[in-house]
Short mmCIF file of C-alpha atoms and ligand atoms in Angstrom, two decimals:
data_model
loop_
_atom_site.label_atom_id
_atom_site.label_comp_id
_atom_site.label_asym_id
_atom_site.label_seq_id
_atom_site.Cartn_x
_atom_site.Cartn_y
_atom_site.Cartn_z
CA MET R 1 -8.17 -18.08 15.32
CA TYR R 2 -7.93 -18.79 11.46
CA ILE R 3 -9.56 -16.24 8.87
CA LEU R 4 -9.73 -17.24 5.07
CA HIS R 5 -9.78 -14.12 3.25
CA ILE R 6 -11.18 -14.44 -0.75
CA SER R 7 -10.51 -11.80 -3.21
CA ALA R 8 -10.08 -11.67 -6.94
CA GLU R 9 -6.84 -8.89 -6.03
CA CYS R 10 -4.27 -9.02 -3.53
CA PHE R 11 -0.81 -6.90 -3.83
CA PRO R 12 1.84 -7.43 -4.91
CA ILE R 13 0.42 -10.57 -6.83
CA ALA R 14 -2.37 -8.63 -8.81
CA LYS R 15 -3.72 -5.09 -8.34
CA VAL R 16 -6.37 -2.82 -10.34
CA GLY R 17 -7.12 -0.88 -7.31
CA GLY R 18 -7.46 -0.42 -3.69
CA LEU R 19 -9.20 -3.92 -3.01
CA ALA R 20 -5.56 -5.20 -3.66
CA ASP R 21 -3.74 -2.76 -1.36
CA VAL R 22 -6.46 -3.59 1.73
CA VAL R 23 -6.35 -7.70 0.89
CA GLY R 24 -2.20 -7.48 0.63
CA ALA R 25 -1.87 -5.36 3.96
CA LEU R 26 -4.81 -6.38 6.44
CA PRO R 27 -3.50 -10.31 6.73
CA LYS R 28 -0.06 -9.04 7.48
CA TYR R 29 -1.65 -6.97 10.36
CA GLN R 30 -3.72 -10.19 11.48
CA GLU R 31 -1.02 -12.01 11.55
CA ALA R 32 1.35 -9.75 13.59
CA SER R 33 -1.50 -9.41 15.97
CA GLY R 34 -1.79 -13.26 16.56
CA ILE R 35 -4.23 -14.81 14.63
CA THR R 36 -3.76 -16.86 11.20
CA SER R 37 -4.98 -14.97 8.62
CA LYS R 38 -4.60 -16.61 4.92
CA VAL R 39 -5.90 -15.34 1.19
CA ILE R 40 -7.13 -17.15 -1.37
CA MET R 41 -7.22 -15.46 -4.94
CA PRO R 42 -7.56 -16.48 -8.76
CA PHE R 43 -4.44 -17.26 -10.58
CA TYR R 44 -2.74 -14.55 -13.00
CA GLU R 45 0.09 -14.79 -15.32
CA LYS R 46 1.96 -11.87 -13.80
CA ASP R 47 5.19 -11.38 -12.51
CA PHE R 48 4.95 -12.83 -9.04
CA VAL R 49 4.00 -16.39 -10.13
CA LYS R 50 7.12 -15.79 -12.93
CA LYS R 51 9.34 -14.90 -9.48
CA HIS R 52 7.82 -17.10 -7.11
CA ASP R 53 7.77 -21.06 -6.79
CA PRO R 54 4.52 -22.84 -4.96
CA ILE R 55 6.04 -24.95 -2.27
CA GLY R 56 2.99 -27.27 -3.36
CA PHE R 57 -0.28 -27.30 -5.02
CA THR R 58 -3.36 -29.50 -4.71
CA LYS R 59 -5.48 -30.44 -7.96
CA GLY R 60 -8.90 -31.46 -9.03
CA ASN R 61 -11.49 -31.15 -11.71
CA LEU R 62 -14.58 -28.51 -11.67
CA LEU R 63 -18.04 -28.95 -13.33
CA LEU R 64 -19.33 -25.39 -14.61
CA GLY R 65 -22.62 -26.45 -16.47
CA LEU R 66 -21.37 -29.07 -18.76
CA GLU R 67 -17.84 -27.71 -19.09
CA GLU R 68 -15.20 -29.69 -17.22
CA TYR R 69 -12.05 -28.09 -16.34
CA TYR R 70 -8.72 -29.12 -14.51
CA TYR R 71 -7.39 -26.90 -11.72
CA GLU R 72 -4.71 -26.62 -9.34
CA VAL R 73 -4.55 -24.76 -5.88
CA LEU R 74 -0.94 -23.11 -5.76
CA GLU R 75 0.33 -23.03 -2.55
CA TYR R 76 2.82 -20.19 -1.04
CA ASP R 77 4.16 -20.27 2.35
CA LYS R 78 4.01 -17.27 5.04
CA LYS R 79 7.99 -16.71 3.98
CA THR R 80 6.90 -15.16 0.93
CA LEU R 81 4.12 -12.21 1.99
CA GLY R 82 4.24 -12.44 5.77
CA PHE R 83 0.69 -14.58 5.23
CA GLU R 84 0.01 -17.88 3.78
CA LEU R 85 -1.47 -17.79 -0.10
CA PHE R 86 -3.30 -19.83 -2.17
CA LEU R 87 -3.58 -19.27 -5.80
CA VAL R 88 -6.63 -20.85 -7.68
CA LYS R 89 -5.14 -21.88 -11.46
CA ILE R 90 -8.47 -23.11 -13.32
CA PHE R 91 -6.85 -24.05 -16.66
CA GLY R 92 -8.85 -22.11 -20.10
CA LEU R 93 -9.99 -19.60 -17.03
CA THR R 94 -8.01 -18.18 -14.34
CA ASP R 95 -4.90 -18.65 -16.71
CA LYS R 96 -4.72 -15.59 -18.04
CA GLU R 97 -2.95 -12.38 -17.27
CA ASN R 98 -5.63 -9.62 -16.78
CA VAL R 99 -7.61 -9.33 -13.21
CA TYR R 100 -10.89 -7.97 -15.38
CA GLY R 101 -12.14 -7.75 -18.47
CA TYR R 102 -12.87 -10.99 -20.28
CA PRO R 103 -15.97 -11.71 -22.31
CA TYR R 104 -16.29 -14.54 -19.94
CA ASP R 105 -15.87 -13.10 -16.41
CA VAL R 106 -18.78 -14.62 -14.82
CA GLU R 107 -17.48 -18.10 -15.60
CA ARG R 108 -13.92 -17.06 -14.30
CA PHE R 109 -15.36 -15.91 -11.09
CA THR R 110 -18.07 -18.54 -10.73
CA ALA R 111 -15.80 -21.31 -11.11
CA PHE R 112 -13.19 -19.82 -8.95
CA GLN R 113 -15.72 -19.53 -6.12
CA LYS R 114 -16.79 -23.26 -6.45
CA VAL R 115 -13.09 -24.30 -6.47
CA VAL R 116 -12.43 -21.81 -2.98
CA ALA R 117 -15.62 -23.60 -1.70
CA ASP R 118 -14.52 -27.05 -2.39
CA PHE R 119 -10.94 -26.08 -1.24
CA ILE R 120 -12.78 -25.13 1.90
CA LEU R 121 -14.34 -28.14 2.05
CA ASN R 122 -11.11 -30.28 1.65
CA GLN R 123 -9.34 -28.44 4.12
CA GLU R 124 -8.37 -30.64 7.42
CA VAL R 125 -8.39 -27.72 9.55
CA LYS R 126 -11.12 -25.32 8.28
CA PRO R 127 -11.40 -21.72 8.90
CA GLU R 128 -13.03 -20.13 11.57
CA ILE R 129 -14.22 -16.96 9.59
CA ILE R 130 -14.54 -17.01 5.79
CA HIS R 131 -14.07 -13.22 4.69
CA CYS R 132 -15.31 -12.35 0.92
CA HIS R 133 -14.15 -9.47 -0.57
CA ASP R 134 -16.62 -7.83 -3.49
CA HIS R 135 -18.85 -9.60 -6.09
CA HIS R 136 -16.01 -12.03 -7.12
CA SER R 137 -16.59 -13.99 -4.06
CA SER R 138 -19.82 -12.62 -2.73
CA LEU R 139 -21.43 -16.12 -4.04
CA ILE R 140 -19.60 -18.05 -1.77
CA PRO R 141 -21.76 -17.19 1.56
CA PHE R 142 -24.57 -18.28 -0.31
CA PHE R 143 -22.82 -21.87 -1.23
CA THR R 144 -22.34 -22.39 2.46
CA GLY R 145 -25.75 -21.07 3.76
CA HIS R 146 -27.73 -22.91 1.25
CA CYS R 147 -25.99 -25.57 -1.19
CA TYR R 148 -26.42 -29.19 -0.67
CA LYS R 149 -22.79 -29.90 -1.24
CA TYR R 150 -21.02 -27.29 1.32
CA ASN R 151 -23.52 -28.35 4.13
CA ALA R 152 -20.55 -29.10 6.63
CA LEU R 153 -19.76 -24.98 6.25
CA LYS R 154 -22.80 -24.22 7.03
CA ASP R 155 -21.76 -23.06 10.63
CA ILE R 156 -18.75 -20.95 9.75
CA PRO R 157 -19.18 -17.56 9.92
CA THR R 158 -19.47 -15.65 6.57
CA ILE R 159 -18.13 -12.02 6.11
CA LEU R 160 -18.66 -9.73 3.10
CA THR R 161 -16.45 -6.35 2.65
CA ILE R 162 -18.13 -4.40 0.05
CA HIS R 163 -15.03 -2.24 -1.56
CA ASN R 164 -17.00 -0.80 -4.24
CA ALA R 165 -20.84 -1.63 -4.66
CA GLN R 166 -20.88 -0.02 -8.33
CA TYR R 167 -19.78 -3.82 -9.48
CA GLN R 168 -22.34 -6.35 -8.71
CA GLY R 169 -21.07 -8.94 -11.11
CA TRP R 170 -24.70 -9.78 -12.45
CA PHE R 171 -25.62 -12.54 -14.72
CA GLY R 172 -28.60 -14.06 -16.43
CA TYR R 173 -30.93 -17.15 -14.84
CA GLU R 174 -29.75 -18.96 -18.01
CA LYS R 175 -26.51 -19.33 -16.40
CA MET R 176 -28.26 -20.47 -13.22
CA HIS R 177 -26.95 -23.91 -13.83
CA TYR R 178 -23.27 -23.19 -13.36
CA LEU R 179 -24.02 -22.80 -9.38
CA PRO R 180 -23.79 -25.90 -7.27
CA GLU R 181 -27.47 -27.23 -6.31
CA PHE R 182 -29.48 -25.79 -3.79
CA PRO R 183 -33.33 -25.89 -2.23
CA ALA R 184 -35.83 -24.33 -4.78
CA ASP R 185 -37.14 -21.87 -2.25
CA LYS R 186 -33.62 -20.51 -2.03
CA LYS R 187 -33.64 -19.12 -5.97
CA GLY R 188 -34.73 -15.88 -4.46
CA VAL R 189 -32.00 -15.23 -2.08
CA LEU R 190 -29.67 -14.83 -5.65
CA ASP R 191 -32.32 -12.38 -7.25
CA TRP R 192 -32.04 -8.56 -7.28
CA TYR R 193 -34.83 -7.37 -9.53
CA GLY R 194 -34.86 -10.35 -12.09
CA GLN R 195 -31.06 -11.15 -12.33
CA ILE R 196 -28.49 -13.28 -10.34
CA ASN R 197 -27.07 -10.19 -8.59
CA PRO R 198 -23.67 -11.90 -7.00
CA LEU R 199 -23.19 -8.67 -4.72
CA ALA R 200 -26.73 -8.83 -3.30
CA THR R 201 -26.73 -12.42 -2.90
CA GLY R 202 -23.46 -11.91 -0.50
CA ILE R 203 -25.29 -8.99 1.15
CA LYS R 204 -28.22 -11.35 1.75
CA SER R 205 -26.38 -14.11 2.66
CA ALA R 206 -23.34 -13.72 4.77
CA TRP R 207 -23.22 -13.41 8.44
CA LYS R 208 -22.06 -9.85 8.24
CA VAL R 209 -21.40 -6.94 5.72
CA THR R 210 -18.57 -4.59 6.21
CA THR R 211 -18.25 -1.37 4.24
CA VAL R 212 -14.98 0.30 3.64
CA SER R 213 -15.63 3.19 5.79
CA PRO R 214 -18.46 4.38 8.36
CA ASN R 215 -19.29 7.07 5.82
CA TYR R 216 -19.78 4.76 2.74
CA LEU R 217 -22.19 2.54 4.78
CA GLY R 218 -24.61 5.28 5.05
CA GLU R 219 -24.03 6.68 1.83
CA LEU R 220 -24.98 2.91 0.20
CA GLN R 221 -28.46 3.34 1.90
CA GLU R 222 -29.13 6.45 -0.76
CA LYS R 223 -26.88 5.19 -3.64
CA ALA R 224 -25.96 1.84 -4.30
CA ASN R 225 -26.46 1.28 -7.88
CA GLY R 226 -29.94 -0.62 -6.98
CA LEU R 227 -29.24 -2.05 -4.25
CA GLU R 228 -30.04 0.95 -1.40
CA ALA R 229 -33.46 -0.92 -0.15
CA LEU R 230 -31.23 -3.99 0.53
CA LEU R 231 -28.47 -2.36 2.18
CA LYS R 232 -31.35 -0.36 4.46
CA GLN R 233 -32.95 -3.72 4.98
CA GLU R 234 -29.80 -5.24 6.25
CA ASN R 235 -28.18 -2.36 8.21
CA ASN R 236 -28.28 -4.46 11.46
CA LYS R 237 -25.80 -6.46 10.55
CA SER R 238 -23.83 -4.04 8.79
CA LEU R 239 -20.87 -2.21 10.11
CA GLY R 240 -18.57 0.24 8.22
CA ILE R 241 -14.90 -0.09 9.07
CA LEU R 242 -12.20 2.58 7.57
CA ASN R 243 -9.48 0.86 5.86
CA GLY R 244 -5.79 1.45 6.66
CA ILE R 245 -2.84 1.44 4.91
CA ASP R 246 0.17 -0.66 4.88
CA ASP R 247 2.51 2.12 6.85
CA LYS R 248 5.71 -0.25 6.27
CA LEU R 249 5.32 -0.50 2.43
CA TRP R 250 4.08 2.99 2.29
CA ASP R 251 6.76 4.83 4.03
CA PRO R 252 8.55 7.78 2.68
CA LYS R 253 11.63 6.90 4.91
CA LYS R 254 12.19 3.57 3.33
CA ASP R 255 10.11 3.87 0.07
CA LYS R 256 12.33 1.74 -2.57
CA TYR R 257 10.81 3.83 -5.16
CA LEU R 258 11.34 7.57 -4.20
CA LYS R 259 13.96 9.49 -5.70
CA SER R 260 15.17 10.80 -2.31
CA ASN R 261 13.83 9.23 0.68
CA PHE R 262 12.63 11.57 3.74
CA ASP R 263 10.55 11.84 7.01
CA LYS R 264 9.15 14.34 8.72
CA LYS R 265 12.48 15.57 10.26
CA SER R 266 14.45 15.69 6.63
CA ILE R 267 11.04 17.16 5.07
CA LYS R 268 13.51 19.71 2.65
CA LYS R 269 14.62 16.02 1.21
CA ARG R 270 11.04 15.88 -0.38
CA GLN R 271 12.09 18.69 -2.88
CA ALA R 272 14.19 16.37 -4.85
CA ASN R 273 11.31 14.31 -5.70
CA LYS R 274 9.07 17.00 -6.95
CA ASP R 275 12.69 18.29 -9.06
CA TRP R 276 12.69 14.60 -10.69
CA ILE R 277 8.92 14.79 -11.71
CA CYS R 278 9.51 18.47 -12.59
CA LYS R 279 12.02 17.57 -15.05
CA GLU R 280 10.46 14.52 -16.46
CA PHE R 281 7.49 16.17 -17.50
CA ASN R 282 8.14 19.00 -18.28
CA LEU R 283 6.84 21.22 -15.22
CA ASN R 284 7.98 24.17 -13.44
CA PRO R 285 9.63 23.27 -10.04
CA ASP R 286 8.90 26.69 -8.48
CA LEU R 287 5.13 26.13 -8.78
CA PRO R 288 2.87 24.00 -6.65
CA LEU R 289 2.77 20.28 -8.53
CA ILE R 290 -0.83 19.30 -8.01
CA SER R 291 -1.51 15.94 -9.24
CA PHE R 292 -4.25 12.94 -9.96
CA ILE R 293 -3.58 9.49 -9.60
CA GLY R 294 -6.29 7.15 -10.33
CA ARG R 295 -8.62 4.91 -12.52
CA PHE R 296 -10.58 7.01 -15.40
CA VAL R 297 -13.97 6.16 -14.24
CA HIS R 298 -17.15 8.53 -13.80
CA GLU R 299 -16.57 8.01 -10.05
CA LYS R 300 -13.37 9.45 -9.63
CA GLY R 301 -14.62 12.53 -11.55
CA SER R 302 -12.12 12.04 -14.40
CA ASP R 303 -14.13 12.77 -16.70
CA LEU R 304 -13.82 16.93 -15.32
CA LEU R 305 -10.34 17.07 -15.27
CA ALA R 306 -9.62 18.41 -18.85
CA GLU R 307 -12.52 20.91 -18.55
CA THR R 308 -10.99 21.74 -15.15
CA ILE R 309 -7.54 22.11 -16.49
CA ASN R 310 -8.86 24.33 -18.99
CA TYR R 311 -10.60 26.53 -16.33
CA ILE R 312 -8.20 27.02 -13.90
CA PHE R 313 -5.52 28.57 -16.69
CA ASN R 314 -7.95 29.93 -19.01
CA GLU R 315 -9.96 31.37 -17.07
CA LEU R 316 -8.55 31.48 -13.32
CA ASN R 317 -5.06 32.23 -14.88
CA LEU R 318 -3.40 30.01 -11.97
CA LYS R 319 0.01 29.91 -11.65
CA THR R 320 0.75 25.88 -11.15
CA ASN R 321 1.40 22.72 -12.37
CA VAL R 322 -0.89 19.80 -13.23
CA LEU R 323 -0.19 16.48 -13.29
CA ILE R 324 -2.40 12.99 -13.83
CA LEU R 325 -1.28 9.27 -13.47
CA GLY R 326 -4.00 7.28 -14.75
CA SER R 327 -6.26 4.88 -17.46
CA GLY R 328 -9.16 4.21 -18.13
CA ASP R 329 -12.27 5.76 -19.90
CA GLY R 330 -11.03 6.49 -23.65
CA GLN R 331 -12.89 9.86 -24.11
CA THR R 332 -11.14 11.09 -20.71
CA GLU R 333 -7.61 9.83 -22.20
CA ARG R 334 -7.71 11.51 -25.15
CA SER R 335 -9.30 14.81 -23.80
CA LEU R 336 -6.26 15.02 -21.79
CA ASN R 337 -3.98 14.19 -24.32
CA ASP R 338 -5.65 16.94 -26.71
CA ILE R 339 -4.83 19.86 -24.30
CA LYS R 340 -1.38 18.60 -23.71
CA ALA R 341 0.01 20.92 -26.08
CA GLN R 342 -1.98 24.00 -25.41
CA PHE R 343 -0.62 23.82 -21.65
CA GLU R 344 3.05 22.39 -22.07
CA GLY R 345 5.23 23.56 -19.61
CA LYS R 346 2.36 23.40 -16.88
CA TYR R 347 0.34 20.52 -17.66
CA ASN R 348 1.16 16.89 -18.45
CA ASN R 349 0.19 13.34 -17.87
CA TYR R 350 1.08 9.71 -17.96
CA ILE R 351 -1.82 7.73 -19.56
CA GLY R 352 -1.33 4.21 -18.02
CA TYR R 353 -0.80 2.11 -14.73
CA ASN R 354 2.87 2.68 -13.06
CA GLU R 355 3.25 1.75 -9.38
CA GLU R 356 6.56 2.99 -9.16
CA LEU R 357 5.70 6.43 -10.35
CA ALA R 358 2.57 6.71 -7.95
CA HIS R 359 4.94 6.42 -4.99
CA ILE R 360 6.96 9.00 -6.39
CA VAL R 361 4.24 11.44 -7.38
CA TYR R 362 3.00 11.18 -4.00
CA GLY R 363 6.34 11.91 -2.32
CA GLY R 364 7.12 15.00 -4.75
CA SER R 365 3.51 16.61 -5.65
CA ASP R 366 1.98 19.84 -3.18
CA PHE R 367 -1.35 18.46 -3.59
CA LEU R 368 -3.22 15.13 -4.44
CA LEU R 369 -6.60 16.13 -6.12
CA MET R 370 -9.56 13.46 -5.54
CA PRO R 371 -12.61 15.08 -7.61
CA SER R 372 -14.80 11.46 -6.33
CA ARG R 373 -18.20 11.34 -7.00
CA VAL R 374 -18.29 7.68 -4.95
CA GLU R 375 -15.49 6.71 -2.94
CA PRO R 376 -16.16 3.92 -0.75
CA CYS R 377 -13.01 4.62 1.43
CA GLY R 378 -9.90 6.23 -0.77
CA LEU R 379 -6.62 5.20 0.29
CA ASN R 380 -4.60 7.79 -2.25
CA GLN R 381 -5.89 10.62 0.31
CA MET R 382 -3.83 8.49 2.94
CA TYR R 383 -0.70 7.93 1.19
CA ALA R 384 -0.41 11.30 0.05
CA MET R 385 -0.84 12.88 3.51
CA ARG R 386 2.03 9.90 4.88
CA TYR R 387 3.73 11.30 1.91
CA GLY R 388 3.60 15.09 3.04
CA ALA R 389 1.35 15.71 -0.03
CA ILE R 390 -2.34 17.96 0.92
CA PRO R 391 -5.09 16.26 -0.19
CA ILE R 392 -7.84 18.58 -1.92
CA VAL R 393 -10.83 16.02 -2.05
CA SER R 394 -14.86 15.90 -2.77
CA ASN R 395 -17.10 15.37 0.48
CA VAL R 396 -17.86 11.82 -0.15
CA GLY R 397 -17.37 8.42 1.63
CA GLY R 398 -14.18 7.84 2.93
CA LEU R 399 -12.78 11.12 1.92
CA LYS R 400 -15.45 12.96 4.17
CA ASP R 401 -13.75 10.31 7.34
CA THR R 402 -10.16 10.96 6.53
CA VAL R 403 -9.84 14.69 5.34
CA ILE R 404 -10.88 17.90 7.40
CA ASP R 405 -11.18 20.76 5.65
CA PHE R 406 -8.51 23.97 6.48
CA ASP R 407 -11.70 26.33 7.12
CA GLU R 408 -12.60 24.05 10.24
CA GLY R 409 -9.68 25.31 12.02
CA GLU R 410 -6.22 24.02 13.34
CA GLN R 411 -6.83 20.50 13.11
CA GLY R 412 -7.79 21.14 9.70
CA THR R 413 -6.05 18.26 7.41
CA GLY R 414 -6.46 19.45 3.40
CA ILE R 415 -9.07 21.10 1.09
CA VAL R 416 -12.59 20.10 1.04
CA CYS R 417 -14.60 20.60 -2.40
CA TYR R 418 -18.39 20.33 -1.52
CA ASP R 419 -19.64 20.44 -5.41
CA ILE R 420 -18.28 18.29 -8.16
CA SER R 421 -18.16 20.37 -11.18
CA ALA R 422 -15.09 21.82 -13.01
CA HIS R 423 -15.93 25.47 -11.59
CA GLU R 424 -15.58 23.88 -7.72
CA ILE R 425 -12.98 22.01 -8.41
CA GLY R 426 -11.04 25.09 -9.73
CA PHE R 427 -11.84 27.23 -6.84
CA ALA R 428 -10.37 24.22 -4.49
CA ILE R 429 -7.43 24.04 -6.75
CA LYS R 430 -7.11 28.31 -6.67
CA ARG R 431 -7.19 27.59 -2.86
CA ALA R 432 -4.29 25.44 -2.98
CA VAL R 433 -2.35 27.85 -4.66
CA VAL R 434 -2.64 30.65 -2.03
CA VAL R 435 -2.01 27.70 0.59
CA TYR R 436 1.08 27.22 -1.09
CA LYS R 437 2.29 30.72 -1.10
CA ASN R 438 1.80 30.84 2.56
CA LYS R 439 5.26 28.99 3.04
CA THR R 440 4.75 29.00 6.97
CA PHE R 441 1.20 27.36 6.90
CA PHE R 442 2.29 25.30 3.94
CA ASP R 443 5.01 23.94 5.96
CA THR R 444 3.34 23.40 8.56
CA LYS R 445 0.41 21.34 7.45
CA LYS R 446 2.89 19.37 5.60
CA THR R 447 4.62 18.02 8.58
CA GLN R 448 1.35 17.77 10.47
CA ILE R 449 -0.41 15.18 7.98
CA MET R 450 2.77 13.52 7.69
CA ASN R 451 1.94 12.67 11.80
CA ILE R 452 -1.34 11.26 11.24
CA ASP R 453 -1.46 7.58 12.14
CA SER R 454 -3.47 6.03 9.05
CA GLY R 455 -1.57 2.22 9.80
CA TRP R 456 -4.04 -0.90 9.97
CA LYS R 457 -3.72 -1.05 14.02
CA LYS R 458 -6.82 0.53 14.99
CA SER R 459 -9.09 -1.12 11.85
CA ALA R 460 -7.27 -4.72 12.24
CA ALA R 461 -8.44 -4.34 15.96
CA GLU R 462 -12.07 -3.54 14.85
CA TYR R 463 -12.21 -6.47 12.69
CA ILE R 464 -10.78 -8.75 15.10
CA LYS R 465 -13.31 -7.66 17.73
CA MET R 466 -16.16 -8.50 15.05
CA TYR R 467 -14.65 -11.92 14.32
CA GLN R 468 -14.49 -12.73 17.58
CA SER R 469 -18.52 -11.10 17.75
CA LEU R 470 -19.07 -13.98 15.40
CA THR R 471 -17.01 -17.03 16.60
CA LEU R 472 -18.41 -16.93 20.36
CA LYS R 473 -22.09 -16.42 18.82
CA SER R 474 -21.40 -20.09 17.00
P1 ADP F 501 -9.78 2.64 -6.06
O1 ADP F 501 -9.61 0.88 -5.56
O2 ADP F 501 -11.28 2.68 -6.33
O3 ADP F 501 -9.34 2.62 -7.56
P2 ADP F 501 -8.30 3.90 -3.96
O4 ADP F 501 -7.92 4.86 -3.85
O5 ADP F 501 -9.04 2.71 -2.85
O6 ADP F 501 -8.98 3.46 -5.43
O7 ADP F 501 -6.95 2.61 -4.43
C1 ADP F 501 -6.49 3.21 -5.74
C2 ADP F 501 -4.91 2.57 -5.47
O8 ADP F 501 -4.36 2.48 -7.07
C3 ADP F 501 -3.79 3.37 -4.93
O9 ADP F 501 -2.95 2.49 -4.27
C4 ADP F 501 -3.39 3.94 -5.83
O10 ADP F 501 -1.78 4.62 -5.84
C5 ADP F 501 -3.30 3.13 -7.30
N1 ADP F 501 -3.36 3.42 -8.44
C6 ADP F 501 -4.44 3.77 -9.35
N2 ADP F 501 -4.60 4.23 -10.33
C7 ADP F 501 -3.13 4.32 -10.37
C8 ADP F 501 -1.92 4.27 -12.04
N3 ADP F 501 -2.57 4.89 -13.09
N4 ADP F 501 -0.50 4.17 -11.56
C9 ADP F 501 -0.41 3.47 -10.61
N5 ADP F 501 -1.07 3.61 -9.18
C10 ADP F 501 -2.42 3.88 -9.62
#
């Protein structure tokens, strides 16, 4: 079987969040189980392309409205990443550094998808499954299903995996001429509330829709940034498959970023990572270290962090350290910087993206805080548990699928916060401080959570089962 994954992100080429981790890991595990799994994504001016030379490329011209663009599809063999990779370099559109955030993102990702569809059309051996990820590739099931040019691809099953339904790629009808020609009666497939909505189009057109955790699928039918009714309507072809983690890359025993490697037998060596963090950020190594890693967006509850820090130190008088690693919303960044002086010695932050530091924080923190309002799957809690940091999480999405509150009994794996407010998060942190003081319980739980198998094996098998159900039918 040959699966082609289409995505805007893939680790280590370009990463903004969990999408990259998933698309960088799943194909490796699929290859290991004997199926051919390739990735095609936009080119970005990042380290990866400076350090790796392609083994070849194909080229062509693309028409987007009235503009013509020259493009190259660069090819990297399996030796580089464990799966074949193609980077779509459209001169003037995708030869940029950042993944998102350009005023012409609609043009970038629409052009990218047209090149991908042409690429598949021209491939001698075509994929048996086209697997799209999020809205940056979700027009492709529409192209292959309804556009004249791609009629030869209409029998290839398409899958759309929703990693995050908040972002849908909306654009207006004045840009409809960017799309390949299709019969007039198919215009409605593009539409959701008077706009062209790529994510909605993908949900309608793909043969199967998956979400990155079972619980998120149910939640989306209630809250999906306007797509609730559509997801209810398409329930029969939808399925939730929990993400795994790349347990070879995220292995505290071998992690090249850690200051001190460890496993559950040598868990004492973990302390050196905490000591390093405390020294670097002027924190107290004798107190618990509670960390947050993530994008500063409303979904992650990051807007509540400064208020929570104020609350736990000024009202609850908790004896703990708090470290925040992240970036995003300007107001959140400012509020987190503003309180630094006030809580010197017990609170600090790193505003920015730092992959290396993130690994050390998972490997040195006692607790990892995730007060998310929306969490499609969440990888951080799984990395934290593999690295022996106890998760403090809200009760949403994939967090609900992966963390059991200590109050539930022996199988408990963390602290669950049932309401998202500074007060409730503060209360959850208070529970963490109590857990930290109970050394026997704390040490037992740390090793227990490191034992959890969150690898891709089980989920990769579920994907294969789904692929098979589609290829057998077709
Ligand atoms: P999302 O995709 O919604 O951002 P996930 O939990 O699925 O959330 O994945 C987040 C990934 O991004 C994790 O690998 C996490 O370690 C990483 N990450 C987020 N913010 C930062 C940051 N500021 N520095 C380093 N890594 C980060």
